[in-house]
Tab-separated table of C-alpha atoms in Angstrom:
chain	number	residue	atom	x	y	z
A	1	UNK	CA	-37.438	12.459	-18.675
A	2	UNK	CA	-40.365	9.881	-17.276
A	3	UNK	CA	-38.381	7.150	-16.356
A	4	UNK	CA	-41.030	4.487	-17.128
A	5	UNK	CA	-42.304	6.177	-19.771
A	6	UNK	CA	-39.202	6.545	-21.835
A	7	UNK	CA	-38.426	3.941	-24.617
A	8	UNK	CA	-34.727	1.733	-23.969
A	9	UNK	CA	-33.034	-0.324	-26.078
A	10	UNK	CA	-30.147	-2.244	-24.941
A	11	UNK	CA	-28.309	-3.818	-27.743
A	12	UNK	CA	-26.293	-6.330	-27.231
A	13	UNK	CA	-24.767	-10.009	-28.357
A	14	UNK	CA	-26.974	-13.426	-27.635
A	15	UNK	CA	-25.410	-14.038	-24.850
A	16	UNK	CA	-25.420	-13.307	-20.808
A	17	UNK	CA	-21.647	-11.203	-20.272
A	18	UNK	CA	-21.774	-7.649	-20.037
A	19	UNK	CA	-25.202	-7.219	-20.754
A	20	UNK	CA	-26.945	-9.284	-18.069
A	21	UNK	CA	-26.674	-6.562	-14.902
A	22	UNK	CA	-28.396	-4.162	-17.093
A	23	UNK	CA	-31.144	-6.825	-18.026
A	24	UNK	CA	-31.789	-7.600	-14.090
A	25	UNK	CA	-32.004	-3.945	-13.298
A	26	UNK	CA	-34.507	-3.765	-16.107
A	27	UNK	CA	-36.388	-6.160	-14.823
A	28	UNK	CA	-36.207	-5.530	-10.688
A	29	UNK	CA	-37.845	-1.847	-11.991
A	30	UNK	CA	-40.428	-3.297	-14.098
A	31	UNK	CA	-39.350	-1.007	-16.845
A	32	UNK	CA	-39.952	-2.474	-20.110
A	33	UNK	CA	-36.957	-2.548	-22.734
A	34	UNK	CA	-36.456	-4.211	-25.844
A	35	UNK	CA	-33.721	-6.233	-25.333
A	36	UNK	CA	-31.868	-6.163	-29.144
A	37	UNK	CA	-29.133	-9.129	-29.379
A	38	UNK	CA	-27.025	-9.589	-32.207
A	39	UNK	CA	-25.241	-13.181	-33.108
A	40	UNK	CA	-21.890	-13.488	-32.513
A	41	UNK	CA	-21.407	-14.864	-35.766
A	42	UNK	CA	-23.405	-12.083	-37.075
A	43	UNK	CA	-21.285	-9.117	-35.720
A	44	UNK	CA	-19.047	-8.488	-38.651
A	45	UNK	CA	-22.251	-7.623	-40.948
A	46	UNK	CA	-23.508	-5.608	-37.450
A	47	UNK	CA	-20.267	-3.957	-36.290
A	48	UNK	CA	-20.439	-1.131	-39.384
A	49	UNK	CA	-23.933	-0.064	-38.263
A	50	UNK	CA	-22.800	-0.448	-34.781
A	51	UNK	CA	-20.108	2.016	-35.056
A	52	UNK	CA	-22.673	4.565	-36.951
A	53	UNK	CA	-24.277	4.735	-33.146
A	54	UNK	CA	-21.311	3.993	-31.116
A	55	UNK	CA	-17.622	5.350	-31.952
A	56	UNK	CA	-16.013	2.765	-30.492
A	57	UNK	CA	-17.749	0.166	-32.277
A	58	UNK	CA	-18.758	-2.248	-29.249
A	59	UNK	CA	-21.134	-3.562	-27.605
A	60	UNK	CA	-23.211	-2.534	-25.257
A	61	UNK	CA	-25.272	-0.040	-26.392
A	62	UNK	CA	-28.185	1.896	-24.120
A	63	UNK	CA	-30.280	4.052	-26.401
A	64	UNK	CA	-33.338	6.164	-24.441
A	65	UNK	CA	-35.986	7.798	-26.503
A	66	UNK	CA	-33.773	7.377	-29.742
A	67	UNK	CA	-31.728	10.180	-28.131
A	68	UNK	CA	-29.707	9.570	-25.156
A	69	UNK	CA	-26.995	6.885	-25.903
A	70	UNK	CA	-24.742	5.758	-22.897
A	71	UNK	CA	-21.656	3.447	-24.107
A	72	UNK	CA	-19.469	0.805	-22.296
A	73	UNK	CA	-20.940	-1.845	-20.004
A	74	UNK	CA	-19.819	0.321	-16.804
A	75	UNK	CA	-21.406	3.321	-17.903
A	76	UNK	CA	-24.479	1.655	-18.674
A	77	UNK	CA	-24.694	-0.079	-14.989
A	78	UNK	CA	-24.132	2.683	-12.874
A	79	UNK	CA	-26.469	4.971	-14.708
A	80	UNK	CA	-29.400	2.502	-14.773
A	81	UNK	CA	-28.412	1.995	-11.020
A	82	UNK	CA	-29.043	5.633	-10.615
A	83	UNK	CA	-31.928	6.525	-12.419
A	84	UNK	CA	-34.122	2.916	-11.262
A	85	UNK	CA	-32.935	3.752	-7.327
A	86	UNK	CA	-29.798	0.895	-7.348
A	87	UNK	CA	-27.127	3.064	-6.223
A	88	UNK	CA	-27.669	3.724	-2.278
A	89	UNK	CA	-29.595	6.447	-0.530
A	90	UNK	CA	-26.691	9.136	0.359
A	91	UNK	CA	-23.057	10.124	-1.277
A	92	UNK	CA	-21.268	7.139	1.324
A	93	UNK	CA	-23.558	4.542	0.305
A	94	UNK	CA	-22.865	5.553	-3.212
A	95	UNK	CA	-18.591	4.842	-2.478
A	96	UNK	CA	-19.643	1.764	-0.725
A	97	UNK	CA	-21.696	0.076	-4.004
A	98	UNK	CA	-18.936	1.533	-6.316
A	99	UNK	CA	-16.004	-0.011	-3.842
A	100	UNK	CA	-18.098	-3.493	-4.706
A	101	UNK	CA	-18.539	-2.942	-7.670
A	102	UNK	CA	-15.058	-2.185	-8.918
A	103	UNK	CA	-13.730	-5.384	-6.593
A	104	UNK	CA	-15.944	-7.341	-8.694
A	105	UNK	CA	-15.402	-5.762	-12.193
A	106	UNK	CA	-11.231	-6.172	-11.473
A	107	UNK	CA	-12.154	-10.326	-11.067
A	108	UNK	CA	-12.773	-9.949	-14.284
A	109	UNK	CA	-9.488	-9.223	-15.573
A	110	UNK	CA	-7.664	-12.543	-14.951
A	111	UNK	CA	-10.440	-13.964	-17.190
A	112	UNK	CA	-8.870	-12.660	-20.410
A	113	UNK	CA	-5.988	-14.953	-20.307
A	114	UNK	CA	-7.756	-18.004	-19.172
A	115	UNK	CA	-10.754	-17.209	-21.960
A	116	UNK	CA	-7.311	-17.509	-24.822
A	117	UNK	CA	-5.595	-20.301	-23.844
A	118	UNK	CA	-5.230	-22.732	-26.064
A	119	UNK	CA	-4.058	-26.001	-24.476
A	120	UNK	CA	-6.970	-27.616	-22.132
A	121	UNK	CA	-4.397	-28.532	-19.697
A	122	UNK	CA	-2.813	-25.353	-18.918
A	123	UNK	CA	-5.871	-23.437	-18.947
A	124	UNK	CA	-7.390	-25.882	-16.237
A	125	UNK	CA	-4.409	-24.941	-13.824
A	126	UNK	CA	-5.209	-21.552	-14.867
A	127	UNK	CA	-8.297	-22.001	-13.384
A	128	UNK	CA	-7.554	-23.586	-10.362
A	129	UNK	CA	-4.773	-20.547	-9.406
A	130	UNK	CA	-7.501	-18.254	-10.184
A	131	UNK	CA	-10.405	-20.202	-8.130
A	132	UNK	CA	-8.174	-20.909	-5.411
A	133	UNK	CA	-6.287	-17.199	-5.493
A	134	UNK	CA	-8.204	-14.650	-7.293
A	135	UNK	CA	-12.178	-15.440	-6.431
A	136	UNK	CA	-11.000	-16.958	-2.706
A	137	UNK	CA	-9.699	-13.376	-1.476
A	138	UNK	CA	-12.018	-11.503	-3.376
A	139	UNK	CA	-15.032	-13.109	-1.483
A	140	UNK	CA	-13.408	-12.869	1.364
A	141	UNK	CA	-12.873	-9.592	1.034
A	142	UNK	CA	-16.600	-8.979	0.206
A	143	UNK	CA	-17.172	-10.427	3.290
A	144	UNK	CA	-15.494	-7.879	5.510
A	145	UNK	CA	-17.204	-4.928	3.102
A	146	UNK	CA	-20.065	-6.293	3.745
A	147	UNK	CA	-19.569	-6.535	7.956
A	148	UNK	CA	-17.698	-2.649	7.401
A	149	UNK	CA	-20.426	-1.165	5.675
A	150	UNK	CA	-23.722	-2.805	7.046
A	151	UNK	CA	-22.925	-5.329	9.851
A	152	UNK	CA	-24.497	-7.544	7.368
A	153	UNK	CA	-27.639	-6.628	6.934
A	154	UNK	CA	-29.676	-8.513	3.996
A	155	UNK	CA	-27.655	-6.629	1.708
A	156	UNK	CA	-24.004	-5.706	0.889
A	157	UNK	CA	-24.900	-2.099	0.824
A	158	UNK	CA	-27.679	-0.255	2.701
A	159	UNK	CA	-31.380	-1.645	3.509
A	160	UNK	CA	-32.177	-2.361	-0.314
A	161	UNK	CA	-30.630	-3.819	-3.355
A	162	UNK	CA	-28.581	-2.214	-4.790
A	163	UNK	CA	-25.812	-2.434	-8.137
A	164	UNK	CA	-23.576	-4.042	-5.815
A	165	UNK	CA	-25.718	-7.124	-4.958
A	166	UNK	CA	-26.648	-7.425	-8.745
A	167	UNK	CA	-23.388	-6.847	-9.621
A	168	UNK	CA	-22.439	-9.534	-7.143
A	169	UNK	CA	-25.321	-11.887	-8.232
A	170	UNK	CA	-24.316	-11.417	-11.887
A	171	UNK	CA	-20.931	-12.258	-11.465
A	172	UNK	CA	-21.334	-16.023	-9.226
A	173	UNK	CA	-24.517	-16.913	-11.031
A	174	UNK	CA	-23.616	-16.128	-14.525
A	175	UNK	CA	-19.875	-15.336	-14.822
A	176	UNK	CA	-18.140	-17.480	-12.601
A	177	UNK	CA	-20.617	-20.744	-13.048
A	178	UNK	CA	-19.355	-20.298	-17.086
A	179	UNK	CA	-16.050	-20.714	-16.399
A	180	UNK	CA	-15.829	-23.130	-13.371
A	181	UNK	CA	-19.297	-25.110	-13.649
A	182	UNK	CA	-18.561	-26.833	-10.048
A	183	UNK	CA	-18.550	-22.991	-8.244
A	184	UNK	CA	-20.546	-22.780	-4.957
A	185	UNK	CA	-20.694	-20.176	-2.307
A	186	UNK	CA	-21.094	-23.454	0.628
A	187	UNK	CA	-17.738	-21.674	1.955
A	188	UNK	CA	-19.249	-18.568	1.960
A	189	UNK	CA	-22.822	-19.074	3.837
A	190	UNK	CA	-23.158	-15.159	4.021
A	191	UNK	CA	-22.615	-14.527	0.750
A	192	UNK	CA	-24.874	-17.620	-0.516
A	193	UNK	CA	-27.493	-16.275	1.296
A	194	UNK	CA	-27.425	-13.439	-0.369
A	195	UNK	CA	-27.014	-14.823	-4.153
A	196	UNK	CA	-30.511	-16.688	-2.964
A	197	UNK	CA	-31.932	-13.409	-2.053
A	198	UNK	CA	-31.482	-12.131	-4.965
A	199	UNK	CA	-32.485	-14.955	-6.913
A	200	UNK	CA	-35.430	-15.370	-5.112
A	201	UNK	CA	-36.888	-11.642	-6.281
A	202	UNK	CA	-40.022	-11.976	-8.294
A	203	UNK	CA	-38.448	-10.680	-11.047
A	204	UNK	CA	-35.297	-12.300	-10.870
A	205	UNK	CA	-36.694	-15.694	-10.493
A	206	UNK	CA	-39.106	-14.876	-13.590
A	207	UNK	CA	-36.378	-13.999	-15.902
A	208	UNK	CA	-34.031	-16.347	-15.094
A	209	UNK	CA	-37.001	-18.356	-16.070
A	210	UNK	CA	-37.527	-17.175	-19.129
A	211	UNK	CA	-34.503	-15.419	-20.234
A	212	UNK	CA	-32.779	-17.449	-23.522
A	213	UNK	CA	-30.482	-20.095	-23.386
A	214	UNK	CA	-27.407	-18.935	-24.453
A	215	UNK	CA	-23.518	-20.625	-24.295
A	216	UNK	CA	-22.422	-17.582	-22.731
């Protein structure tokens, strides 16, 4: 398969969530895609063609050349990171990015809860616990990945970018600013360094640019 010859789709809802790492890595390897999104008050008229394509009926959705589909959000990451150069150089730089990456992706499982509760006031000491307990020790322990795997270099993983910075970038710039809009990495001066770094790709800075405004 030609990688930038070959035809993606990505479907996916309006919105940022699980389908925004795949989106960057689209756009750091200049590969063009056509990115499909589907209204979230549209899905129950979508979700029966959606399940024609995908089993499982969900979303996201990576189709290449009309042939090749790759479900669930994970799936979808790591094998754009492969195939576009994102996941390290060698076999240990490969554990390294997937360590990151699955520190990250298990942040996002104290979410659920917080996402369903009802009453304003218990879902804002929700928020503080996690804040305070979850993304504190997480970070820190990104930090001492980071200093363990590359004396911290300009990125977590390696001498180039890799899923685990976009990953990383994802999560803090899109994720985390959704759910506590006063979030910022000023404890963390390593770490905000390298959200700027990646922000600051050509790419990166174009598409946030340009990319829709959406709630989510």
């Amino acid at each position: 398969m030609n990688i930038v010859m070959a035809q993606y789709k990505l479907t996916y809802f309006n919105a940022k969530g699980r389908g925004e790492p795949a989106r960057y890595m689209f756009h750091l390897a200049g590969v063009d895609f056509e990115d499909f999104r589907i209204e979230l008050q549209d899905w129950e008229e979508w979700k029966p063609k959606m399940q024609a394509i995908n089993p499982m009926g969900k979303l996201p959705i990576l189709e290449i050349d009309g042939e090749i589909r790759v479900f669930q959000s994970n799936a979808i990451n790591r094998y754009l990171a492969r195939i576009f150069g994102f996941w390290g150089s060698n076999a240990q730089e490969q554990a390294q990015i997937d360590v990151i990456y699955e520190t990250l992706i298990e942040l996002l499982t104290p979410l659920y809860p917080i996402y369903a509760e009802k009453d304003e006031e218990k879902k804002n000491e929700m928020l503080k616990k996690f804040k305070d307990e979850n993304v504190e020790e997480t970070l820190k322990n990104i930090d001492k990945l980071w200093e363990s795997n590359n004396k911290c270099g300009d990125y977590l993983v390696g001498d180039k970018i890799s899923l685990a910075d976009i990953f990383f970038f994802t999560y803090v710039n899109d994720i985390l600013t959704r759910f506590l809009p006063d979030f910022n990495l000023n404890g963390h001066p390593k770490l905000k360094a390298l959200a700027e770094r990646v922000a600051a790709k050509p790419q990166i800075e174009k598409w946030l640019k340009e990319r829709p405004v959406t709630e989510r």
